[in-house]
PDB file of N, CA and C in Angstrom:
ATOM      1  N   UNK A   1       0.579  -1.030   0.245  1.00  0.00           N
ATOM      2  CA  UNK A   1       0.516  -0.222   0.348  1.00  0.00           C
ATOM      3  C   UNK A   1       0.536   1.091   0.266  1.00  0.00           C
ATOM      4  N   UNK A   2       0.550   1.836  -0.785  1.00  0.00           N
ATOM      5  CA  UNK A   2       1.725   3.395  -0.686  1.00  0.00           C
ATOM      6  C   UNK A   2       1.269   4.720   0.368  1.00  0.00           C
ATOM      7  N   UNK A   3       1.655   5.244   1.188  1.00  0.00           N
ATOM      8  CA  UNK A   3       0.730   5.913   1.841  1.00  0.00           C
ATOM      9  C   UNK A   3       0.461   7.106   0.820  1.00  0.00           C
ATOM     10  N   UNK A   4      -0.551   7.919   1.424  1.00  0.00           N
ATOM     11  CA  UNK A   4      -1.334   9.343   0.393  1.00  0.00           C
ATOM     12  C   UNK A   4      -0.522  10.445   1.023  1.00  0.00           C
ATOM     13  N   UNK A   5       0.043  11.006  -0.416  1.00  0.00           N
ATOM     14  CA  UNK A   5       0.531  12.137   0.355  1.00  0.00           C
ATOM     15  C   UNK A   5       0.097  13.335  -0.046  1.00  0.00           C
ATOM     16  N   UNK A   6      -0.438  14.768   0.418  1.00  0.00           N
ATOM     17  CA  UNK A   6      -1.451  15.735   0.391  1.00  0.00           C
ATOM     18  C   UNK A   6      -0.015  16.673  -0.054  1.00  0.00           C
ATOM     19  N   UNK A   7      -0.895  17.149  -0.912  1.00  0.00           N
ATOM     20  CA  UNK A   7      -0.162  19.419  -1.359  1.00  0.00           C
ATOM     21  C   UNK A   7      -1.265  19.837  -1.718  1.00  0.00           C
ATOM     22  N   UNK A   8      -1.141  21.180  -0.937  1.00  0.00           N
ATOM     23  CA  UNK A   8      -1.926  22.488  -0.900  1.00  0.00           C
ATOM     24  C   UNK A   8      -0.958  23.311  -1.700  1.00  0.00           C
ATOM     25  N   UNK A   9      -2.069  24.088  -2.798  1.00  0.00           N
ATOM     26  CA  UNK A   9      -1.366  25.117  -3.302  1.00  0.00           C
ATOM     27  C   UNK A   9      -2.665  26.069  -3.237  1.00  0.00           C
ATOM     28  N   UNK A  10      -2.466  27.486  -2.903  1.00  0.00           N
ATOM     29  CA  UNK A  10      -3.412  28.599  -2.815  1.00  0.00           C
ATOM     30  C   UNK A  10      -3.088  29.120  -4.375  1.00  0.00           C
ATOM     31  N   UNK A  11      -4.004  28.976  -5.187  1.00  0.00           N
ATOM     32  CA  UNK A  11      -4.342  29.859  -6.267  1.00  0.00           C
ATOM     33  C   UNK A  11      -4.940  31.200  -6.395  1.00  0.00           C
ATOM     34  N   UNK A  12      -4.705  32.190  -7.254  1.00  0.00           N
ATOM     35  CA  UNK A  12      -5.838  32.882  -7.209  1.00  0.00           C
ATOM     36  C   UNK A  12      -7.142  32.559  -7.463  1.00  0.00           C
ATOM     37  N   UNK A  13      -7.460  31.666  -7.745  1.00  0.00           N
ATOM     38  CA  UNK A  13      -8.982  31.665  -8.246  1.00  0.00           C
ATOM     39  C   UNK A  13      -9.576  30.253  -7.671  1.00  0.00           C
ATOM     40  N   UNK A  14      -8.227  29.476  -7.239  1.00  0.00           N
ATOM     41  CA  UNK A  14      -9.088  28.007  -6.408  1.00  0.00           C
ATOM     42  C   UNK A  14      -7.713  27.687  -5.719  1.00  0.00           C
ATOM     43  N   UNK A  15      -8.322  26.646  -5.587  1.00  0.00           N
ATOM     44  CA  UNK A  15      -7.063  26.134  -3.827  1.00  0.00           C
ATOM     45  C   UNK A  15      -6.851  24.761  -4.796  1.00  0.00           C
ATOM     46  N   UNK A  16      -5.519  24.498  -5.164  1.00  0.00           N
ATOM     47  CA  UNK A  16      -5.669  23.044  -6.192  1.00  0.00           C
ATOM     48  C   UNK A  16      -4.888  21.793  -4.437  1.00  0.00           C
ATOM     49  N   UNK A  17      -5.535  21.274  -4.069  1.00  0.00           N
ATOM     50  CA  UNK A  17      -5.069  19.887  -3.590  1.00  0.00           C
ATOM     51  C   UNK A  17      -5.184  18.459  -4.771  1.00  0.00           C
ATOM     52  N   UNK A  18      -3.530  18.245  -4.553  1.00  0.00           N
ATOM     53  CA  UNK A  18      -2.662  16.929  -5.437  1.00  0.00           C
ATOM     54  C   UNK A  18      -2.862  15.794  -4.024  1.00  0.00           C
ATOM     55  N   UNK A  19      -3.062  15.079  -5.168  1.00  0.00           N
ATOM     56  CA  UNK A  19      -3.587  13.404  -4.541  1.00  0.00           C
ATOM     57  C   UNK A  19      -2.743  12.528  -4.864  1.00  0.00           C
ATOM     58  N   UNK A  20      -1.617  12.105  -4.333  1.00  0.00           N
ATOM     59  CA  UNK A  20      -0.834  10.957  -4.157  1.00  0.00           C
ATOM     60  C   UNK A  20      -0.884   9.473  -3.827  1.00  0.00           C
ATOM     61  N   UNK A  21      -1.133   8.686  -3.643  1.00  0.00           N
ATOM     62  CA  UNK A  21      -1.337   7.208  -3.061  1.00  0.00           C
ATOM     63  C   UNK A  21      -2.146   6.614  -3.387  1.00  0.00           C
ATOM     64  N   UNK A  22      -3.103   6.565  -2.223  1.00  0.00           N
ATOM     65  CA  UNK A  22      -4.176   5.124  -2.075  1.00  0.00           C
ATOM     66  C   UNK A  22      -4.496   6.204  -1.217  1.00  0.00           C
ATOM     67  N   UNK A  23      -6.010   5.998  -1.049  1.00  0.00           N
ATOM     68  CA  UNK A  23      -7.247   7.226   0.190  1.00  0.00           C
ATOM     69  C   UNK A  23      -8.011   5.950   0.299  1.00  0.00           C
ATOM     70  N   UNK A  24      -8.116   5.451   1.664  1.00  0.00           N
ATOM     71  CA  UNK A  24      -8.659   4.682   2.242  1.00  0.00           C
ATOM     72  C   UNK A  24      -8.636   5.110   3.915  1.00  0.00           C
ATOM     73  N   UNK A  25      -9.595   3.887   4.460  1.00  0.00           N
ATOM     74  CA  UNK A  25     -10.627   4.475   5.898  1.00  0.00           C
ATOM     75  C   UNK A  25      -9.372   4.974   6.172  1.00  0.00           C
ATOM     76  N   UNK A  26      -8.005   4.536   6.544  1.00  0.00           N
ATOM     77  CA  UNK A  26      -6.658   5.229   7.637  1.00  0.00           C
ATOM     78  C   UNK A  26      -6.067   6.532   7.030  1.00  0.00           C
ATOM     79  N   UNK A  27      -5.623   6.479   5.577  1.00  0.00           N
ATOM     80  CA  UNK A  27      -5.061   7.740   5.048  1.00  0.00           C
ATOM     81  C   UNK A  27      -6.620   8.853   4.549  1.00  0.00           C
ATOM     82  N   UNK A  28      -7.573   8.641   4.861  1.00  0.00           N
ATOM     83  CA  UNK A  28      -9.264   9.782   4.782  1.00  0.00           C
ATOM     84  C   UNK A  28      -8.683  10.138   6.195  1.00  0.00           C
ATOM     85  N   UNK A  29      -8.961   9.827   7.062  1.00  0.00           N
ATOM     86  CA  UNK A  29      -8.648  10.034   8.283  1.00  0.00           C
ATOM     87  C   UNK A  29      -7.288  10.680   8.680  1.00  0.00           C
ATOM     88  N   UNK A  30      -6.584  11.273   7.631  1.00  0.00           N
ATOM     89  CA  UNK A  30      -5.194  11.757   8.269  1.00  0.00           C
ATOM     90  C   UNK A  30      -5.741  13.252   7.153  1.00  0.00           C
ATOM     91  N   UNK A  31      -6.701  13.175   5.958  1.00  0.00           N
ATOM     92  CA  UNK A  31      -6.807  13.711   5.039  1.00  0.00           C
ATOM     93  C   UNK A  31      -7.857  14.848   5.517  1.00  0.00           C
ATOM     94  N   UNK A  32      -8.931  13.707   6.190  1.00  0.00           N
ATOM     95  CA  UNK A  32     -10.064  14.711   6.790  1.00  0.00           C
ATOM     96  C   UNK A  32     -10.072  16.670   7.317  1.00  0.00           C
ATOM     97  N   UNK A  33      -9.116  16.472   8.496  1.00  0.00           N
ATOM     98  CA  UNK A  33      -8.612  17.217   8.587  1.00  0.00           C
ATOM     99  C   UNK A  33      -8.198  18.411   7.663  1.00  0.00           C
ATOM    100  N   UNK A  34      -7.455  18.129   6.855  1.00  0.00           N
ATOM    101  CA  UNK A  34      -6.717  19.202   6.027  1.00  0.00           C
ATOM    102  C   UNK A  34      -8.106  19.899   5.437  1.00  0.00           C
ATOM    103  N   UNK A  35      -8.364  19.016   5.204  1.00  0.00           N
ATOM    104  CA  UNK A  35     -10.137  19.010   4.071  1.00  0.00           C
ATOM    105  C   UNK A  35     -10.827  19.810   4.849  1.00  0.00           C
ATOM    106  N   UNK A  36     -11.218  19.730   6.033  1.00  0.00           N
ATOM    107  CA  UNK A  36     -12.259  20.802   7.433  1.00  0.00           C
ATOM    108  C   UNK A  36     -11.639  21.704   6.886  1.00  0.00           C
ATOM    109  N   UNK A  37     -10.284  21.707   7.128  1.00  0.00           N
ATOM    110  CA  UNK A  37      -9.694  23.068   7.380  1.00  0.00           C
ATOM    111  C   UNK A  37      -9.577  24.230   6.789  1.00  0.00           C
ATOM    112  N   UNK A  38      -9.236  23.578   5.450  1.00  0.00           N
ATOM    113  CA  UNK A  38      -9.477  24.393   4.415  1.00  0.00           C
ATOM    114  C   UNK A  38     -10.541  24.828   4.108  1.00  0.00           C
ATOM    115  N   UNK A  39     -11.841  24.465   4.322  1.00  0.00           N
ATOM    116  CA  UNK A  39     -13.211  24.514   4.268  1.00  0.00           C
ATOM    117  C   UNK A  39     -13.133  25.853   5.606  1.00  0.00           C
ATOM    118  N   UNK A  40     -13.036  25.593   6.421  1.00  0.00           N
ATOM    119  CA  UNK A  40     -13.246  26.233   7.884  1.00  0.00           C
ATOM    120  C   UNK A  40     -12.832  27.981   7.346  1.00  0.00           C
ATOM    121  N   UNK A  41     -11.691  27.436   6.840  1.00  0.00           N
ATOM    122  CA  UNK A  41     -10.836  28.968   6.961  1.00  0.00           C
ATOM    123  C   UNK A  41     -11.452  29.330   5.411  1.00  0.00           C
ATOM    124  N   UNK A  42     -12.271  29.230   4.551  1.00  0.00           N
ATOM    125  CA  UNK A  42     -13.279  30.291   3.526  1.00  0.00           C
ATOM    126  C   UNK A  42     -13.186  29.483   2.331  1.00  0.00           C
ATOM    127  N   UNK A  43     -11.694  28.354   1.964  1.00  0.00           N
ATOM    128  CA  UNK A  43     -10.897  27.733   0.920  1.00  0.00           C
ATOM    129  C   UNK A  43     -11.579  27.377   0.116  1.00  0.00           C
ATOM    130  N   UNK A  44     -12.767  27.938  -0.406  1.00  0.00           N
ATOM    131  CA  UNK A  44     -14.310  26.700  -1.348  1.00  0.00           C
ATOM    132  C   UNK A  44     -14.319  26.761  -2.186  1.00  0.00           C
ATOM    133  N   UNK A  45     -13.353  26.988  -2.625  1.00  0.00           N
ATOM    134  CA  UNK A  45     -13.098  26.892  -4.984  1.00  0.00           C
ATOM    135  C   UNK A  45     -11.457  25.506  -4.692  1.00  0.00           C
ATOM    136  N   UNK A  46     -12.195  24.481  -4.820  1.00  0.00           N
ATOM    137  CA  UNK A  46     -10.901  23.402  -4.733  1.00  0.00           C
ATOM    138  C   UNK A  46     -10.988  22.871  -5.881  1.00  0.00           C
ATOM    139  N   UNK A  47      -9.962  22.415  -6.373  1.00  0.00           N
ATOM    140  CA  UNK A  47      -9.362  21.175  -6.980  1.00  0.00           C
ATOM    141  C   UNK A  47      -8.670  20.262  -6.524  1.00  0.00           C
ATOM    142  N   UNK A  48      -9.612  18.922  -7.270  1.00  0.00           N
ATOM    143  CA  UNK A  48      -8.527  18.214  -6.399  1.00  0.00           C
ATOM    144  C   UNK A  48      -7.554  17.447  -7.962  1.00  0.00           C
ATOM    145  N   UNK A  49      -6.182  17.661  -7.514  1.00  0.00           N
ATOM    146  CA  UNK A  49      -5.894  16.531  -8.581  1.00  0.00           C
ATOM    147  C   UNK A  49      -5.759  14.689  -8.352  1.00  0.00           C
ATOM    148  N   UNK A  50      -6.111  14.275  -8.637  1.00  0.00           N
ATOM    149  CA  UNK A  50      -6.006  12.921  -8.952  1.00  0.00           C
ATOM    150  C   UNK A  50      -5.446  11.869  -9.649  1.00  0.00           C
ATOM    151  N   UNK A  51      -4.539  12.746 -10.404  1.00  0.00           N
ATOM    152  CA  UNK A  51      -4.027  11.706 -11.319  1.00  0.00           C
ATOM    153  C   UNK A  51      -2.845  10.597 -11.226  1.00  0.00           C
ATOM    154  N   UNK A  52      -2.405  11.138  -9.420  1.00  0.00           N
ATOM    155  CA  UNK A  52      -2.147   9.977  -8.976  1.00  0.00           C
ATOM    156  C   UNK A  52      -2.198   9.343  -8.307  1.00  0.00           C
ATOM    157  N   UNK A  53      -3.637   9.408  -7.882  1.00  0.00           N
ATOM    158  CA  UNK A  53      -4.330   8.570  -6.629  1.00  0.00           C
ATOM    159  C   UNK A  53      -4.798   7.483  -7.552  1.00  0.00           C
ATOM    160  N   UNK A  54      -3.992   6.402  -6.462  1.00  0.00           N
ATOM    161  CA  UNK A  54      -4.357   5.472  -7.364  1.00  0.00           C
ATOM    162  C   UNK A  54      -4.833   4.179  -7.182  1.00  0.00           C
ATOM    163  N   UNK A  55      -5.339   4.317  -5.511  1.00  0.00           N
ATOM    164  CA  UNK A  55      -6.428   3.151  -5.077  1.00  0.00           C
ATOM    165  C   UNK A  55      -7.604   4.287  -4.208  1.00  0.00           C
ATOM    166  N   UNK A  56      -8.938   3.979  -4.409  1.00  0.00           N
ATOM    167  CA  UNK A  56      -9.627   5.229  -3.474  1.00  0.00           C
ATOM    168  C   UNK A  56     -10.107   4.248  -2.840  1.00  0.00           C
ATOM    169  N   UNK A  57     -10.918   3.847  -1.381  1.00  0.00           N
ATOM    170  CA  UNK A  57     -11.631   2.866  -0.578  1.00  0.00           C
ATOM    171  C   UNK A  57     -13.196   3.367  -0.997  1.00  0.00           C
ATOM    172  N   UNK A  58     -14.660   2.767  -0.095  1.00  0.00           N
ATOM    173  CA  UNK A  58     -15.725   3.740   0.362  1.00  0.00           C
ATOM    174  C   UNK A  58     -16.097   4.887   0.859  1.00  0.00           C
ATOM    175  N   UNK A  59     -14.783   4.392   1.879  1.00  0.00           N
ATOM    176  CA  UNK A  59     -14.837   5.777   2.699  1.00  0.00           C
ATOM    177  C   UNK A  59     -13.762   6.775   2.131  1.00  0.00           C
ATOM    178  N   UNK A  60     -12.853   7.064   1.293  1.00  0.00           N
ATOM    179  CA  UNK A  60     -12.699   7.891   0.653  1.00  0.00           C
ATOM    180  C   UNK A  60     -13.134   8.557  -0.390  1.00  0.00           C
ATOM    181  N   UNK A  61     -14.029   7.839  -0.530  1.00  0.00           N
ATOM    182  CA  UNK A  61     -15.375   8.476  -1.606  1.00  0.00           C
ATOM    183  C   UNK A  61     -16.203   9.277  -0.518  1.00  0.00           C
ATOM    184  N   UNK A  62     -16.562   8.245   0.573  1.00  0.00           N
ATOM    185  CA  UNK A  62     -17.328   9.224   1.289  1.00  0.00           C
ATOM    186  C   UNK A  62     -17.155  10.827   1.750  1.00  0.00           C
ATOM    187  N   UNK A  63     -15.030  10.523   1.961  1.00  0.00           N
ATOM    188  CA  UNK A  63     -14.988  11.784   1.869  1.00  0.00           C
ATOM    189  C   UNK A  63     -15.016  12.804   1.430  1.00  0.00           C
ATOM    190  N   UNK A  64     -14.030  12.662  -0.175  1.00  0.00           N
ATOM    191  CA  UNK A  64     -14.988  13.461  -1.344  1.00  0.00           C
ATOM    192  C   UNK A  64     -16.156  13.881  -1.535  1.00  0.00           C
ATOM    193  N   UNK A  65     -17.321  13.254  -1.692  1.00  0.00           N
ATOM    194  CA  UNK A  65     -18.621  13.857  -1.311  1.00  0.00           C
ATOM    195  C   UNK A  65     -19.179  14.365  -0.227  1.00  0.00           C
ATOM    196  N   UNK A  66     -18.279  13.610   0.903  1.00  0.00           N
ATOM    197  CA  UNK A  66     -18.026  15.569   2.238  1.00  0.00           C
ATOM    198  C   UNK A  66     -18.287  16.288   1.457  1.00  0.00           C
ATOM    199  N   UNK A  67     -17.051  16.311   1.320  1.00  0.00           N
ATOM    200  CA  UNK A  67     -15.668  17.393   0.918  1.00  0.00           C
ATOM    201  C   UNK A  67     -16.343  18.014   0.018  1.00  0.00           C
ATOM    202  N   UNK A  68     -16.992  17.607  -1.345  1.00  0.00           N
ATOM    203  CA  UNK A  68     -17.573  18.541  -2.458  1.00  0.00           C
ATOM    204  C   UNK A  68     -19.393  19.160  -1.496  1.00  0.00           C
ATOM    205  N   UNK A  69     -20.248  18.368  -0.544  1.00  0.00           N
ATOM    206  CA  UNK A  69     -21.370  18.822  -0.906  1.00  0.00           C
ATOM    207  C   UNK A  69     -20.743  19.941  -0.085  1.00  0.00           C
ATOM    208  N   UNK A  70     -19.954  20.152   0.847  1.00  0.00           N
ATOM    209  CA  UNK A  70     -19.523  21.194   2.008  1.00  0.00           C
ATOM    210  C   UNK A  70     -19.082  22.892   1.311  1.00  0.00           C
ATOM    211  N   UNK A  71     -18.139  22.689   0.573  1.00  0.00           N
ATOM    212  CA  UNK A  71     -17.701  23.604  -0.696  1.00  0.00           C
ATOM    213  C   UNK A  71     -19.223  24.272  -1.600  1.00  0.00           C
ATOM    214  N   UNK A  72     -19.992  22.902  -1.977  1.00  0.00           N
ATOM    215  CA  UNK A  72     -20.628  23.895  -2.947  1.00  0.00           C
ATOM    216  C   UNK A  72     -21.668  24.025  -1.484  1.00  0.00           C
ATOM    217  N   UNK A  73     -21.835  23.949  -0.897  1.00  0.00           N
ATOM    218  CA  UNK A  73     -22.800  24.576   0.909  1.00  0.00           C
ATOM    219  C   UNK A  73     -23.007  26.016   1.201  1.00  0.00           C
ATOM    220  N   UNK A  74     -21.099  25.880   0.892  1.00  0.00           N
ATOM    221  CA  UNK A  74     -20.505  26.889   1.171  1.00  0.00           C
ATOM    222  C   UNK A  74     -20.478  27.958  -0.145  1.00  0.00           C
ATOM    223  N   UNK A  75     -21.203  27.855  -0.880  1.00  0.00           N
ATOM    224  CA  UNK A  75     -20.409  28.498  -2.871  1.00  0.00           C
ATOM    225  C   UNK A  75     -20.010  28.191  -3.351  1.00  0.00           C
ATOM    226  N   UNK A  76     -18.709  27.096  -3.173  1.00  0.00           N
ATOM    227  CA  UNK A  76     -18.056  26.863  -4.138  1.00  0.00           C
ATOM    228  C   UNK A  76     -18.232  25.882  -4.943  1.00  0.00           C
ATOM    229  N   UNK A  77     -16.848  25.322  -4.892  1.00  0.00           N
ATOM    230  CA  UNK A  77     -17.235  23.619  -5.798  1.00  0.00           C
ATOM    231  C   UNK A  77     -15.519  23.273  -5.286  1.00  0.00           C
ATOM    232  N   UNK A  78     -16.195  21.766  -5.566  1.00  0.00           N
ATOM    233  CA  UNK A  78     -14.724  20.790  -5.410  1.00  0.00           C
ATOM    234  C   UNK A  78     -14.288  20.104  -7.198  1.00  0.00           C
ATOM    235  N   UNK A  79     -14.447  19.914  -8.074  1.00  0.00           N
ATOM    236  CA  UNK A  79     -13.539  19.100  -8.879  1.00  0.00           C
ATOM    237  C   UNK A  79     -12.735  19.139  -9.190  1.00  0.00           C
ATOM    238  N   UNK A  80     -12.716  17.507  -9.737  1.00  0.00           N
ATOM    239  CA  UNK A  80     -12.193  16.160  -9.575  1.00  0.00           C
ATOM    240  C   UNK A  80     -10.938  16.629 -11.305  1.00  0.00           C
ATOM    241  N   UNK A  81      -9.782  16.747 -11.003  1.00  0.00           N
ATOM    242  CA  UNK A  81      -8.817  16.215 -12.639  1.00  0.00           C
ATOM    243  C   UNK A  81      -7.924  14.962 -12.436  1.00  0.00           C
ATOM    244  N   UNK A  82      -8.024  14.930 -13.596  1.00  0.00           N
ATOM    245  CA  UNK A  82      -6.797  13.906 -13.776  1.00  0.00           C
ATOM    246  C   UNK A  82      -7.610  12.585 -13.461  1.00  0.00           C
ATOM    247  N   UNK A  83      -8.807  12.466 -13.384  1.00  0.00           N
ATOM    248  CA  UNK A  83      -9.434  10.928 -12.837  1.00  0.00           C
ATOM    249  C   UNK A  83      -9.103   9.445 -14.233  1.00  0.00           C
ATOM    250  N   UNK A  84      -8.225   8.767 -13.241  1.00  0.00           N
ATOM    251  CA  UNK A  84      -7.516   7.917 -14.276  1.00  0.00           C
ATOM    252  C   UNK A  84      -7.936   6.408 -13.746  1.00  0.00           C
ATOM    253  N   UNK A  85      -7.684   5.446 -14.026  1.00  0.00           N
ATOM    254  CA  UNK A  85      -7.064   4.330 -13.716  1.00  0.00           C
ATOM    255  C   UNK A  85      -8.386   4.055 -12.959  1.00  0.00           C
ATOM    256  N   UNK A  86      -7.602   3.154 -11.887  1.00  0.00           N
ATOM    257  CA  UNK A  86      -8.268   2.461 -10.856  1.00  0.00           C
ATOM    258  C   UNK A  86      -8.868   3.423 -10.220  1.00  0.00           C
ATOM    259  N   UNK A  87      -9.325   4.712 -10.197  1.00  0.00           N
ATOM    260  CA  UNK A  87     -10.425   5.432  -9.061  1.00  0.00           C
ATOM    261  C   UNK A  87     -11.129   5.941 -10.765  1.00  0.00           C
ATOM    262  N   UNK A  88     -11.367   6.162 -11.875  1.00  0.00           N
ATOM    263  CA  UNK A  88     -12.345   6.388 -12.311  1.00  0.00           C
ATOM    264  C   UNK A  88     -13.138   5.285 -12.390  1.00  0.00           C
ATOM    265  N   UNK A  89     -12.415   3.463 -12.623  1.00  0.00           N
ATOM    266  CA  UNK A  89     -13.250   2.586 -12.335  1.00  0.00           C
ATOM    267  C   UNK A  89     -14.416   2.762 -11.123  1.00  0.00           C
ATOM    268  N   UNK A  90     -13.585   2.530 -10.070  1.00  0.00           N
ATOM    269  CA  UNK A  90     -14.197   2.639  -9.074  1.00  0.00           C
ATOM    270  C   UNK A  90     -15.762   3.785  -9.172  1.00  0.00           C
ATOM    271  N   UNK A  91     -14.908   5.131  -9.210  1.00  0.00           N
ATOM    272  CA  UNK A  91     -15.947   5.748  -9.876  1.00  0.00           C
ATOM    273  C   UNK A  91     -17.656   5.248 -10.680  1.00  0.00           C
ATOM    274  N   UNK A  92     -17.439   4.931 -11.289  1.00  0.00           N
ATOM    275  CA  UNK A  92     -17.574   4.135 -12.678  1.00  0.00           C
ATOM    276  C   UNK A  92     -19.009   3.218 -12.459  1.00  0.00           C
ATOM    277  N   UNK A  93     -18.207   2.213 -11.715  1.00  0.00           N
ATOM    278  CA  UNK A  93     -19.162   1.209 -10.861  1.00  0.00           C
ATOM    279  C   UNK A  93     -19.557   1.897  -9.887  1.00  0.00           C
ATOM    280  N   UNK A  94     -18.481   2.858  -8.697  1.00  0.00           N
ATOM    281  CA  UNK A  94     -20.655   2.886  -8.207  1.00  0.00           C
ATOM    282  C   UNK A  94     -21.055   4.225  -8.292  1.00  0.00           C
ATOM    283  N   UNK A  95     -21.304   4.124  -9.850  1.00  0.00           N
ATOM    284  CA  UNK A  95     -22.273   5.289 -10.718  1.00  0.00           C
ATOM    285  C   UNK A  95     -22.387   6.713  -9.448  1.00  0.00           C
ATOM    286  N   UNK A  96     -21.067   6.692  -8.994  1.00  0.00           N
ATOM    287  CA  UNK A  96     -20.485   8.568  -8.409  1.00  0.00           C
ATOM    288  C   UNK A  96     -19.597   9.202  -9.287  1.00  0.00           C
ATOM    289  N   UNK A  97     -19.119   8.345 -10.755  1.00  0.00           N
ATOM    290  CA  UNK A  97     -18.758   9.818 -11.761  1.00  0.00           C
ATOM    291  C   UNK A  97     -19.498  10.552 -12.212  1.00  0.00           C
ATOM    292  N   UNK A  98     -20.821  10.736 -11.534  1.00  0.00           N
ATOM    293  CA  UNK A  98     -22.042  12.161 -11.962  1.00  0.00           C
ATOM    294  C   UNK A  98     -21.872  12.536 -10.860  1.00  0.00           C
ATOM    295  N   UNK A  99     -21.747  12.341 -10.004  1.00  0.00           N
ATOM    296  CA  UNK A  99     -21.791  13.098  -8.942  1.00  0.00           C
ATOM    297  C   UNK A  99     -20.143  14.333  -8.455  1.00  0.00           C
ATOM    298  N   UNK A 100     -20.246  13.911  -9.395  1.00  0.00           N
ATOM    299  CA  UNK A 100     -18.475  15.216  -9.612  1.00  0.00           C
ATOM    300  C   UNK A 100     -18.341  16.276 -10.447  1.00  0.00           C
ATOM    301  N   UNK A 101     -17.853  17.208 -10.408  1.00  0.00           N
ATOM    302  CA  UNK A 101     -17.363  17.789 -12.152  1.00  0.00           C
ATOM    303  C   UNK A 101     -16.521  17.094 -11.989  1.00  0.00           C
ATOM    304  N   UNK A 102     -15.238  16.247 -12.929  1.00  0.00           N
ATOM    305  CA  UNK A 102     -14.827  15.683 -13.558  1.00  0.00           C
ATOM    306  C   UNK A 102     -13.691  16.305 -14.783  1.00  0.00           C
ATOM    307  N   UNK A 103     -12.776  16.624 -14.521  1.00  0.00           N
ATOM    308  CA  UNK A 103     -12.389  17.308 -15.860  1.00  0.00           C
ATOM    309  C   UNK A 103     -10.789  16.419 -16.559  1.00  0.00           C
ATOM    310  N   UNK A 104     -10.606  16.039 -17.288  1.00  0.00           N
ATOM    311  CA  UNK A 104      -9.270  15.521 -17.680  1.00  0.00           C
ATOM    312  C   UNK A 104      -8.338  16.405 -17.408  1.00  0.00           C
ATOM    313  N   UNK A 105      -8.000  17.855 -16.610  1.00  0.00           N
ATOM    314  CA  UNK A 105      -6.726  17.741 -16.275  1.00  0.00           C
ATOM    315  C   UNK A 105      -7.210  18.523 -15.478  1.00  0.00           C
ATOM    316  N   UNK A 106      -6.288  19.163 -14.347  1.00  0.00           N
ATOM    317  CA  UNK A 106      -5.612  20.506 -13.919  1.00  0.00           C
ATOM    318  C   UNK A 106      -6.117  21.960 -14.389  1.00  0.00           C
ATOM    319  N   UNK A 107      -5.266  21.802 -15.475  1.00  0.00           N
ATOM    320  CA  UNK A 107      -5.554  23.143 -16.609  1.00  0.00           C
ATOM    321  C   UNK A 107      -7.596  23.219 -17.281  1.00  0.00           C
ATOM    322  N   UNK A 108      -8.121  22.321 -16.997  1.00  0.00           N
ATOM    323  CA  UNK A 108      -9.564  22.363 -17.824  1.00  0.00           C
ATOM    324  C   UNK A 108     -10.468  22.615 -16.189  1.00  0.00           C
ATOM    325  N   UNK A 109      -9.687  21.993 -15.055  1.00  0.00           N
ATOM    326  CA  UNK A 109     -10.968  21.933 -14.059  1.00  0.00           C
ATOM    327  C   UNK A 109     -10.386  23.567 -13.902  1.00  0.00           C
ATOM    328  N   UNK A 110      -9.670  24.489 -13.827  1.00  0.00           N
ATOM    329  CA  UNK A 110      -9.065  25.432 -13.506  1.00  0.00           C
ATOM    330  C   UNK A 110      -9.973  26.718 -14.567  1.00  0.00           C
ATOM    331  N   UNK A 111      -9.754  25.820 -15.903  1.00  0.00           N
ATOM    332  CA  UNK A 111     -10.306  26.939 -16.995  1.00  0.00           C
ATOM    333  C   UNK A 111     -12.328  26.841 -16.405  1.00  0.00           C
ATOM    334  N   UNK A 112     -12.077  26.381 -16.145  1.00  0.00           N
ATOM    335  CA  UNK A 112     -13.687  25.409 -15.739  1.00  0.00           C
ATOM    336  C   UNK A 112     -14.214  26.906 -14.124  1.00  0.00           C
ATOM    337  N   UNK A 113     -13.105  26.463 -13.905  1.00  0.00           N
ATOM    338  CA  UNK A 113     -13.449  27.317 -12.210  1.00  0.00           C
ATOM    339  C   UNK A 113     -13.003  28.580 -12.264  1.00  0.00           C
ATOM    340  N   UNK A 114     -12.991  29.090 -13.834  1.00  0.00           N
ATOM    341  CA  UNK A 114     -12.618  30.640 -13.679  1.00  0.00           C
ATOM    342  C   UNK A 114     -13.523  31.739 -14.960  1.00  0.00           C
ATOM    343  N   UNK A 115     -14.478  30.585 -15.128  1.00  0.00           N
ATOM    344  CA  UNK A 115     -16.056  30.849 -16.150  1.00  0.00           C
ATOM    345  C   UNK A 115     -17.065  31.457 -15.323  1.00  0.00           C
TER     346      UNK A 115
END
């Protein structure tokens, strides 16, 4: 199992959160405080770069859904970028692919974020 690495970058129009590794019940509980802190501090325009996310279990999906819902409720958004491989299959099989705004790249997600 590859440990989850999280990088946060505050940009002019959004906050970029890059996820690398595996998002599961254990790493999700480490990620939750970081995402909660961003939202609590008013960073509600989130782009999550998942191009290097190798796995996501049901608890990780739940965390992403909760974060998406909180961002939208606060007047912002959460967009997923670079959804590929296993993560794409998991979203498709669970029917959650339609639950998120999904973009092929961070560039595409950012362009949509500034529309």
